[in-house]
Short mmCIF file of N, CA and C in Angstrom, two decimals:
data_model
loop_
_atom_site.label_atom_id
_atom_site.label_comp_id
_atom_site.label_asym_id
_atom_site.label_seq_id
_atom_site.Cartn_x
_atom_site.Cartn_y
_atom_site.Cartn_z
N ASP A 10 -116.47 -114.15 85.69
CA ASP A 10 -116.03 -113.52 86.92
C ASP A 10 -117.16 -113.58 87.95
N PHE A 11 -116.78 -113.73 89.20
CA PHE A 11 -117.74 -113.76 90.31
C PHE A 11 -117.44 -112.60 91.24
N ARG A 12 -118.48 -112.07 91.85
CA ARG A 12 -118.29 -110.99 92.82
C ARG A 12 -119.39 -111.05 93.86
N ASP A 13 -119.11 -110.44 95.01
CA ASP A 13 -120.11 -110.36 96.06
C ASP A 13 -120.51 -108.92 96.37
N VAL A 14 -119.85 -107.97 95.76
CA VAL A 14 -120.18 -106.56 95.96
C VAL A 14 -121.40 -106.21 95.10
N VAL A 15 -122.36 -105.51 95.71
CA VAL A 15 -123.57 -105.12 94.99
C VAL A 15 -123.36 -103.74 94.39
N HIS A 16 -123.64 -103.61 93.10
CA HIS A 16 -123.52 -102.34 92.39
C HIS A 16 -124.90 -101.71 92.18
N CYS A 17 -124.91 -100.41 92.00
CA CYS A 17 -126.18 -99.69 91.79
C CYS A 17 -126.96 -100.22 90.59
N SER A 18 -126.29 -100.70 89.60
CA SER A 18 -126.96 -101.21 88.39
C SER A 18 -127.52 -102.63 88.56
N ASP A 19 -127.24 -103.26 89.70
CA ASP A 19 -127.63 -104.66 89.86
C ASP A 19 -129.13 -104.88 89.99
N ALA A 20 -129.86 -103.96 90.57
CA ALA A 20 -131.31 -104.17 90.71
C ALA A 20 -131.96 -104.35 89.35
N GLU A 21 -131.65 -103.45 88.41
CA GLU A 21 -132.23 -103.56 87.07
C GLU A 21 -131.73 -104.81 86.36
N ALA A 22 -130.45 -105.13 86.51
CA ALA A 22 -129.89 -106.31 85.86
C ALA A 22 -130.52 -107.59 86.40
N VAL A 23 -130.72 -107.65 87.72
CA VAL A 23 -131.37 -108.81 88.33
C VAL A 23 -132.81 -108.92 87.82
N GLY A 24 -133.53 -107.80 87.77
CA GLY A 24 -134.89 -107.81 87.26
C GLY A 24 -134.97 -108.35 85.85
N ALA A 25 -134.07 -107.91 85.00
CA ALA A 25 -134.05 -108.36 83.60
C ALA A 25 -133.71 -109.85 83.52
N LEU A 26 -132.74 -110.29 84.32
CA LEU A 26 -132.34 -111.69 84.30
C LEU A 26 -133.49 -112.58 84.77
N VAL A 27 -134.10 -112.23 85.90
CA VAL A 27 -135.19 -113.04 86.45
C VAL A 27 -136.36 -113.08 85.47
N ALA A 28 -136.68 -111.95 84.84
CA ALA A 28 -137.76 -111.90 83.86
C ALA A 28 -137.44 -112.80 82.66
N ALA A 29 -136.19 -112.80 82.23
CA ALA A 29 -135.79 -113.57 81.05
C ALA A 29 -135.95 -115.07 81.24
N THR A 30 -135.92 -115.55 82.49
CA THR A 30 -136.07 -116.99 82.73
C THR A 30 -137.48 -117.47 82.40
N GLY A 31 -138.45 -116.57 82.45
CA GLY A 31 -139.83 -116.95 82.18
C GLY A 31 -140.50 -117.72 83.31
N PHE A 32 -139.87 -117.80 84.46
CA PHE A 32 -140.39 -118.56 85.59
C PHE A 32 -141.18 -117.71 86.59
N PHE A 33 -141.01 -116.40 86.57
CA PHE A 33 -141.49 -115.60 87.68
C PHE A 33 -142.53 -114.57 87.26
N THR A 34 -143.43 -114.28 88.19
CA THR A 34 -144.47 -113.27 87.97
C THR A 34 -143.86 -111.88 88.10
N ALA A 35 -144.63 -110.89 87.69
CA ALA A 35 -144.18 -109.50 87.82
C ALA A 35 -143.92 -109.16 89.29
N ALA A 36 -144.77 -109.64 90.19
CA ALA A 36 -144.58 -109.37 91.62
C ALA A 36 -143.29 -110.00 92.12
N GLU A 37 -142.99 -111.22 91.68
CA GLU A 37 -141.76 -111.89 92.10
C GLU A 37 -140.53 -111.18 91.55
N ILE A 38 -140.61 -110.68 90.34
CA ILE A 38 -139.50 -109.93 89.75
C ILE A 38 -139.25 -108.67 90.57
N ASP A 39 -140.32 -107.99 90.97
CA ASP A 39 -140.18 -106.80 91.82
C ASP A 39 -139.50 -107.14 93.14
N ILE A 40 -139.86 -108.28 93.73
CA ILE A 40 -139.24 -108.70 94.99
C ILE A 40 -137.75 -108.93 94.80
N ALA A 41 -137.37 -109.60 93.73
CA ALA A 41 -135.95 -109.85 93.48
C ALA A 41 -135.19 -108.53 93.40
N MET A 42 -135.77 -107.56 92.70
CA MET A 42 -135.12 -106.25 92.58
C MET A 42 -135.09 -105.52 93.92
N ASP A 43 -136.17 -105.64 94.69
CA ASP A 43 -136.26 -104.97 95.99
C ASP A 43 -135.18 -105.46 96.95
N LEU A 44 -134.84 -106.75 96.89
CA LEU A 44 -133.82 -107.28 97.80
C LEU A 44 -132.45 -106.68 97.48
N VAL A 45 -132.18 -106.48 96.21
CA VAL A 45 -130.92 -105.84 95.81
C VAL A 45 -130.92 -104.40 96.32
N THR A 46 -132.02 -103.69 96.13
CA THR A 46 -132.12 -102.30 96.57
C THR A 46 -131.97 -102.19 98.08
N GLU A 47 -132.61 -103.11 98.79
CA GLU A 47 -132.50 -103.08 100.26
C GLU A 47 -131.06 -103.28 100.71
N ARG A 48 -130.34 -104.16 100.03
CA ARG A 48 -128.92 -104.35 100.36
C ARG A 48 -128.12 -103.07 100.07
N LEU A 49 -128.42 -102.42 98.96
CA LEU A 49 -127.72 -101.17 98.63
C LEU A 49 -127.99 -100.09 99.67
N VAL A 50 -129.23 -99.99 100.13
CA VAL A 50 -129.62 -98.94 101.07
C VAL A 50 -129.12 -99.23 102.49
N LYS A 51 -129.31 -100.46 102.95
CA LYS A 51 -129.02 -100.80 104.35
C LYS A 51 -127.65 -101.44 104.56
N GLY A 52 -127.04 -101.94 103.48
CA GLY A 52 -125.76 -102.63 103.62
C GLY A 52 -125.94 -103.97 104.31
N PRO A 53 -124.89 -104.47 104.98
CA PRO A 53 -124.96 -105.78 105.63
C PRO A 53 -126.13 -105.94 106.62
N PRO A 54 -126.54 -104.89 107.36
CA PRO A 54 -127.69 -105.09 108.26
C PRO A 54 -128.98 -105.53 107.56
N SER A 55 -129.05 -105.40 106.23
CA SER A 55 -130.23 -105.88 105.51
C SER A 55 -130.39 -107.38 105.67
N GLY A 56 -129.28 -108.08 105.90
CA GLY A 56 -129.31 -109.53 105.99
C GLY A 56 -129.18 -110.23 104.66
N TYR A 57 -129.25 -109.48 103.56
CA TYR A 57 -129.17 -110.08 102.23
C TYR A 57 -127.74 -110.06 101.72
N GLN A 58 -127.30 -111.22 101.28
CA GLN A 58 -125.97 -111.36 100.70
C GLN A 58 -126.14 -111.86 99.27
N PHE A 59 -125.19 -111.53 98.43
CA PHE A 59 -125.29 -111.86 97.02
C PHE A 59 -123.99 -112.44 96.49
N ARG A 60 -124.14 -113.28 95.48
CA ARG A 60 -123.03 -113.71 94.65
C ARG A 60 -123.50 -113.50 93.22
N PHE A 61 -122.70 -112.79 92.45
CA PHE A 61 -123.03 -112.48 91.06
C PHE A 61 -122.02 -113.16 90.15
N ALA A 62 -122.50 -113.63 89.01
CA ALA A 62 -121.63 -114.20 87.97
C ALA A 62 -121.79 -113.34 86.74
N GLU A 63 -120.68 -112.86 86.24
CA GLU A 63 -120.70 -112.04 85.02
C GLU A 63 -119.90 -112.74 83.94
N ARG A 64 -120.43 -112.67 82.75
CA ARG A 64 -119.76 -113.20 81.57
C ARG A 64 -119.85 -112.13 80.50
N ARG A 65 -118.70 -111.77 79.95
CA ARG A 65 -118.65 -110.73 78.91
C ARG A 65 -119.39 -109.46 79.36
N SER A 66 -119.15 -109.03 80.58
CA SER A 66 -119.72 -107.80 81.15
C SER A 66 -121.25 -107.85 81.26
N THR A 67 -121.82 -109.05 81.27
CA THR A 67 -123.27 -109.22 81.39
C THR A 67 -123.55 -110.06 82.62
N LEU A 68 -124.62 -109.72 83.34
CA LEU A 68 -125.01 -110.53 84.48
C LEU A 68 -125.55 -111.86 83.95
N ALA A 69 -124.83 -112.93 84.25
CA ALA A 69 -125.19 -114.26 83.76
C ALA A 69 -125.98 -115.05 84.79
N GLY A 70 -125.81 -114.70 86.06
CA GLY A 70 -126.52 -115.40 87.13
C GLY A 70 -126.24 -114.76 88.46
N TYR A 71 -127.07 -115.12 89.43
CA TYR A 71 -126.85 -114.59 90.77
C TYR A 71 -127.54 -115.46 91.80
N ALA A 72 -127.10 -115.33 93.03
CA ALA A 72 -127.72 -115.98 94.18
C ALA A 72 -127.88 -114.94 95.28
N CYS A 73 -128.99 -115.02 95.98
CA CYS A 73 -129.27 -114.14 97.12
C CYS A 73 -129.60 -115.04 98.30
N PHE A 74 -128.96 -114.79 99.44
CA PHE A 74 -129.15 -115.64 100.61
C PHE A 74 -128.96 -114.80 101.87
N GLY A 75 -129.36 -115.35 103.00
CA GLY A 75 -129.16 -114.65 104.26
C GLY A 75 -129.60 -115.48 105.43
N PRO A 76 -129.17 -115.06 106.62
CA PRO A 76 -129.54 -115.80 107.83
C PRO A 76 -131.03 -115.67 108.11
N ILE A 77 -131.59 -116.72 108.68
CA ILE A 77 -133.00 -116.72 109.05
C ILE A 77 -133.11 -116.14 110.46
N SER A 78 -133.82 -115.05 110.59
CA SER A 78 -133.99 -114.39 111.90
C SER A 78 -134.54 -115.38 112.92
N GLY A 79 -134.00 -115.30 114.12
CA GLY A 79 -134.47 -116.13 115.22
C GLY A 79 -133.87 -117.52 115.25
N THR A 80 -132.93 -117.81 114.34
CA THR A 80 -132.25 -119.11 114.35
C THR A 80 -130.78 -118.90 114.66
N LEU A 81 -130.14 -119.96 115.09
CA LEU A 81 -128.72 -119.88 115.43
C LEU A 81 -127.83 -120.01 114.20
N ALA A 82 -128.18 -120.93 113.30
CA ALA A 82 -127.26 -121.21 112.20
C ALA A 82 -127.96 -121.63 110.92
N SER A 83 -129.20 -121.17 110.72
CA SER A 83 -129.96 -121.52 109.52
C SER A 83 -130.01 -120.34 108.56
N TYR A 84 -129.91 -120.66 107.28
CA TYR A 84 -129.92 -119.65 106.23
C TYR A 84 -130.96 -120.00 105.18
N ASP A 85 -131.51 -118.98 104.56
CA ASP A 85 -132.37 -119.14 103.40
C ASP A 85 -131.58 -118.82 102.15
N LEU A 86 -131.77 -119.62 101.11
CA LEU A 86 -131.34 -119.23 99.77
C LEU A 86 -132.60 -118.67 99.13
N TYR A 87 -132.67 -117.35 99.04
CA TYR A 87 -133.88 -116.69 98.55
C TYR A 87 -134.02 -116.81 97.04
N TRP A 88 -132.94 -116.63 96.35
CA TRP A 88 -132.97 -116.63 94.88
C TRP A 88 -131.70 -117.25 94.34
N ILE A 89 -131.86 -118.01 93.29
CA ILE A 89 -130.73 -118.40 92.46
C ILE A 89 -131.29 -118.47 91.04
N ALA A 90 -130.68 -117.74 90.15
CA ALA A 90 -131.17 -117.69 88.78
C ALA A 90 -130.00 -117.53 87.82
N VAL A 91 -130.12 -118.20 86.69
CA VAL A 91 -129.11 -118.11 85.64
C VAL A 91 -129.83 -117.72 84.36
N ALA A 92 -129.27 -116.76 83.66
CA ALA A 92 -129.85 -116.30 82.40
C ALA A 92 -129.94 -117.46 81.42
N PRO A 93 -131.02 -117.52 80.64
CA PRO A 93 -131.22 -118.65 79.72
C PRO A 93 -130.01 -118.97 78.85
N GLY A 94 -129.31 -118.00 78.34
CA GLY A 94 -128.17 -118.26 77.48
C GLY A 94 -126.97 -118.86 78.18
N PHE A 95 -127.00 -118.90 79.51
CA PHE A 95 -125.87 -119.42 80.29
C PHE A 95 -126.24 -120.68 81.07
N GLN A 96 -127.47 -121.16 80.93
CA GLN A 96 -127.91 -122.34 81.67
C GLN A 96 -127.26 -123.59 81.12
N GLY A 97 -127.14 -124.61 82.00
CA GLY A 97 -126.59 -125.89 81.58
C GLY A 97 -125.09 -125.94 81.46
N ARG A 98 -124.41 -124.95 82.02
CA ARG A 98 -122.94 -124.89 81.92
C ARG A 98 -122.25 -124.94 83.28
N GLY A 99 -123.00 -125.25 84.33
CA GLY A 99 -122.41 -125.35 85.67
C GLY A 99 -122.39 -124.04 86.43
N LEU A 100 -122.96 -123.00 85.85
CA LEU A 100 -122.93 -121.69 86.52
C LEU A 100 -123.80 -121.68 87.77
N GLY A 101 -124.97 -122.31 87.70
CA GLY A 101 -125.85 -122.38 88.88
C GLY A 101 -125.17 -123.10 90.03
N ARG A 102 -124.52 -124.21 89.72
CA ARG A 102 -123.80 -124.96 90.76
C ARG A 102 -122.66 -124.11 91.34
N ALA A 103 -121.95 -123.41 90.50
CA ALA A 103 -120.84 -122.56 90.98
C ALA A 103 -121.37 -121.46 91.90
N LEU A 104 -122.49 -120.86 91.54
CA LEU A 104 -123.08 -119.83 92.40
C LEU A 104 -123.54 -120.42 93.72
N LEU A 105 -124.19 -121.58 93.66
CA LEU A 105 -124.67 -122.23 94.88
C LEU A 105 -123.50 -122.60 95.78
N GLU A 106 -122.44 -123.13 95.22
CA GLU A 106 -121.26 -123.48 96.03
C GLU A 106 -120.65 -122.26 96.68
N ARG A 107 -120.60 -121.15 95.97
CA ARG A 107 -120.06 -119.92 96.56
C ARG A 107 -120.95 -119.42 97.69
N ALA A 108 -122.25 -119.51 97.50
CA ALA A 108 -123.17 -119.11 98.57
C ALA A 108 -122.99 -120.01 99.78
N GLU A 109 -122.90 -121.32 99.56
CA GLU A 109 -122.72 -122.27 100.67
C GLU A 109 -121.41 -122.02 101.41
N ARG A 110 -120.35 -121.72 100.69
CA ARG A 110 -119.07 -121.41 101.36
C ARG A 110 -119.20 -120.18 102.24
N ALA A 111 -119.86 -119.14 101.72
CA ALA A 111 -120.05 -117.91 102.50
C ALA A 111 -120.90 -118.20 103.73
N ILE A 112 -121.92 -119.00 103.58
CA ILE A 112 -122.79 -119.36 104.70
C ILE A 112 -122.00 -120.12 105.74
N GLY A 113 -121.23 -121.10 105.32
CA GLY A 113 -120.41 -121.89 106.24
C GLY A 113 -119.39 -121.04 106.96
N THR A 114 -118.76 -120.12 106.25
CA THR A 114 -117.77 -119.22 106.85
C THR A 114 -118.41 -118.33 107.91
N SER A 115 -119.70 -118.01 107.72
CA SER A 115 -120.43 -117.16 108.67
C SER A 115 -121.03 -117.96 109.82
N GLY A 116 -120.78 -119.27 109.85
CA GLY A 116 -121.29 -120.10 110.93
C GLY A 116 -122.60 -120.80 110.60
N GLY A 117 -123.08 -120.64 109.39
CA GLY A 117 -124.31 -121.31 108.99
C GLY A 117 -124.12 -122.80 108.87
N ARG A 118 -125.13 -123.55 109.26
CA ARG A 118 -125.05 -125.01 109.22
C ARG A 118 -126.14 -125.66 108.38
N ARG A 119 -127.26 -124.96 108.17
CA ARG A 119 -128.35 -125.51 107.36
C ARG A 119 -128.81 -124.45 106.38
N VAL A 120 -129.04 -124.89 105.13
CA VAL A 120 -129.51 -123.99 104.09
C VAL A 120 -130.88 -124.49 103.63
N TYR A 121 -131.84 -123.58 103.60
CA TYR A 121 -133.20 -123.89 103.17
C TYR A 121 -133.50 -123.20 101.85
N ILE A 122 -134.19 -123.93 100.97
CA ILE A 122 -134.60 -123.40 99.68
C ILE A 122 -136.07 -123.76 99.48
N GLU A 123 -136.87 -122.79 99.09
CA GLU A 123 -138.28 -123.04 98.80
C GLU A 123 -138.49 -122.98 97.30
N THR A 124 -139.32 -123.90 96.79
CA THR A 124 -139.67 -123.88 95.38
C THR A 124 -141.05 -124.46 95.19
N SER A 125 -141.52 -124.36 93.99
CA SER A 125 -142.86 -124.80 93.62
C SER A 125 -142.88 -126.25 93.17
N SER A 126 -144.04 -126.88 93.34
CA SER A 126 -144.22 -128.26 92.88
C SER A 126 -144.65 -128.32 91.41
N ARG A 127 -144.88 -127.16 90.79
CA ARG A 127 -145.33 -127.15 89.40
C ARG A 127 -144.31 -127.85 88.50
N ALA A 128 -144.83 -128.45 87.43
CA ALA A 128 -143.99 -129.19 86.49
C ALA A 128 -142.86 -128.31 85.93
N GLN A 129 -143.13 -127.04 85.77
CA GLN A 129 -142.13 -126.10 85.25
C GLN A 129 -140.85 -126.12 86.09
N TYR A 130 -140.95 -126.45 87.37
CA TYR A 130 -139.81 -126.41 88.29
C TYR A 130 -139.15 -127.78 88.48
N ARG A 131 -139.52 -128.77 87.67
CA ARG A 131 -138.95 -130.11 87.82
C ARG A 131 -137.42 -130.06 87.72
N ASP A 132 -136.88 -129.40 86.70
CA ASP A 132 -135.43 -129.33 86.53
C ASP A 132 -134.78 -128.62 87.72
N THR A 133 -135.46 -127.62 88.25
CA THR A 133 -134.95 -126.90 89.42
C THR A 133 -134.84 -127.84 90.62
N ARG A 134 -135.89 -128.61 90.85
CA ARG A 134 -135.88 -129.55 91.98
C ARG A 134 -134.80 -130.61 91.79
N GLU A 135 -134.64 -131.08 90.57
CA GLU A 135 -133.59 -132.07 90.30
C GLU A 135 -132.20 -131.46 90.52
N PHE A 136 -132.03 -130.21 90.14
CA PHE A 136 -130.76 -129.50 90.37
C PHE A 136 -130.44 -129.48 91.87
N TYR A 137 -131.43 -129.12 92.69
CA TYR A 137 -131.20 -129.09 94.14
C TYR A 137 -130.79 -130.47 94.65
N GLY A 138 -131.45 -131.50 94.15
CA GLY A 138 -131.10 -132.86 94.56
C GLY A 138 -129.67 -133.22 94.19
N ARG A 139 -129.26 -132.87 92.98
CA ARG A 139 -127.87 -133.14 92.54
C ARG A 139 -126.86 -132.38 93.39
N CYS A 140 -127.29 -131.27 93.96
CA CYS A 140 -126.38 -130.44 94.78
C CYS A 140 -126.43 -130.82 96.26
N GLY A 141 -127.11 -131.93 96.59
CA GLY A 141 -127.09 -132.43 97.96
C GLY A 141 -128.24 -131.98 98.84
N TYR A 142 -129.26 -131.38 98.26
CA TYR A 142 -130.43 -130.96 99.02
C TYR A 142 -131.49 -132.05 98.97
N HIS A 143 -132.30 -132.14 100.01
CA HIS A 143 -133.43 -133.07 99.99
C HIS A 143 -134.69 -132.32 100.42
N CYS A 144 -135.82 -132.83 99.97
CA CYS A 144 -137.09 -132.19 100.30
C CYS A 144 -137.47 -132.55 101.73
N GLU A 145 -137.51 -131.54 102.57
CA GLU A 145 -137.78 -131.71 104.00
C GLU A 145 -139.27 -131.55 104.31
N ALA A 146 -139.96 -130.73 103.53
CA ALA A 146 -141.37 -130.47 103.83
C ALA A 146 -142.13 -130.09 102.57
N ILE A 147 -143.42 -130.39 102.59
CA ILE A 147 -144.32 -130.01 101.51
C ILE A 147 -145.52 -129.31 102.13
N LEU A 148 -145.78 -128.09 101.69
CA LEU A 148 -146.94 -127.33 102.14
C LEU A 148 -147.94 -127.34 100.99
N VAL A 149 -148.96 -128.15 101.13
CA VAL A 149 -149.92 -128.40 100.07
C VAL A 149 -150.71 -127.14 99.73
N ASP A 150 -150.88 -126.91 98.43
CA ASP A 150 -151.67 -125.79 97.91
C ASP A 150 -151.20 -124.43 98.44
N PHE A 151 -149.93 -124.31 98.76
CA PHE A 151 -149.41 -123.08 99.36
C PHE A 151 -149.51 -121.89 98.41
N TYR A 152 -148.98 -122.02 97.20
CA TYR A 152 -148.96 -120.91 96.26
C TYR A 152 -150.31 -120.73 95.59
N ALA A 153 -150.97 -121.85 95.31
CA ALA A 153 -152.26 -121.86 94.63
C ALA A 153 -152.77 -123.30 94.68
N PRO A 154 -154.03 -123.54 94.35
CA PRO A 154 -154.48 -124.93 94.30
C PRO A 154 -153.59 -125.75 93.37
N GLU A 155 -153.15 -126.90 93.88
CA GLU A 155 -152.26 -127.81 93.15
C GLU A 155 -150.88 -127.22 92.87
N ASP A 156 -150.48 -126.24 93.63
CA ASP A 156 -149.13 -125.67 93.55
C ASP A 156 -148.56 -125.61 94.96
N ASP A 157 -147.89 -126.69 95.33
CA ASP A 157 -147.35 -126.84 96.67
C ASP A 157 -146.02 -126.11 96.82
N LYS A 158 -145.72 -125.73 98.05
CA LYS A 158 -144.39 -125.22 98.37
C LYS A 158 -143.55 -126.40 98.84
N LEU A 159 -142.41 -126.61 98.22
CA LEU A 159 -141.47 -127.65 98.62
C LEU A 159 -140.28 -126.96 99.29
N ILE A 160 -139.94 -127.43 100.46
CA ILE A 160 -138.82 -126.86 101.20
C ILE A 160 -137.68 -127.87 101.20
N PHE A 161 -136.60 -127.48 100.54
CA PHE A 161 -135.40 -128.31 100.47
C PHE A 161 -134.42 -127.84 101.53
N VAL A 162 -133.58 -128.75 102.01
CA VAL A 162 -132.59 -128.40 103.02
C VAL A 162 -131.30 -129.17 102.76
N LYS A 163 -130.21 -128.55 103.17
CA LYS A 163 -128.90 -129.19 103.11
C LYS A 163 -128.16 -128.86 104.39
N GLN A 164 -127.57 -129.86 104.98
CA GLN A 164 -126.73 -129.71 106.16
C GLN A 164 -125.31 -129.39 105.70
N LEU A 165 -124.73 -128.30 106.19
CA LEU A 165 -123.36 -127.95 105.87
C LEU A 165 -122.47 -128.40 107.02
N GLY A 166 -121.40 -129.08 106.73
CA GLY A 166 -120.48 -129.50 107.78
C GLY A 166 -121.11 -130.54 108.70
N ALA A 167 -120.43 -130.80 109.80
CA ALA A 167 -120.90 -131.80 110.76
C ALA A 167 -122.04 -131.24 111.58
N ARG A 168 -123.00 -132.11 111.85
CA ARG A 168 -124.14 -131.71 112.68
C ARG A 168 -123.71 -131.63 114.14
N ALA A 169 -124.07 -130.51 114.78
CA ALA A 169 -123.65 -130.29 116.18
C ALA A 169 -124.50 -131.10 117.12
#
């Protein structure tokens, strides 16, 4: 099942899911949880939108995205994560497609995703490529020495 409504229990569930992937630091896990909390507290004015995937009453994956302030039609995909037991089954793609549809419906035309150049993220980068994203920019040593920030982008719909 998929949903876009944020529940009070989602912050803890997102924290547990993100931690279980083994990809993120404690600070990053806190940020993921904070975005859920901010959406709960502020509602739509927070700018954060979510798509959740549940399997057997368990959070199996989620995506968090929102408009980029100061732009006309650009959006960030802040987070997309799938629990280890549910990876490799098309759930990430389904979440990404649902996020892209919501972005397009809201008038969004470009989606940006940031990720690391570390070897650990190779499959992630390949996933973005399979989903139609391309690497638009590389910020060398952004996260740490020899850990570049890669910015992927996808054009939604016809370019104006």
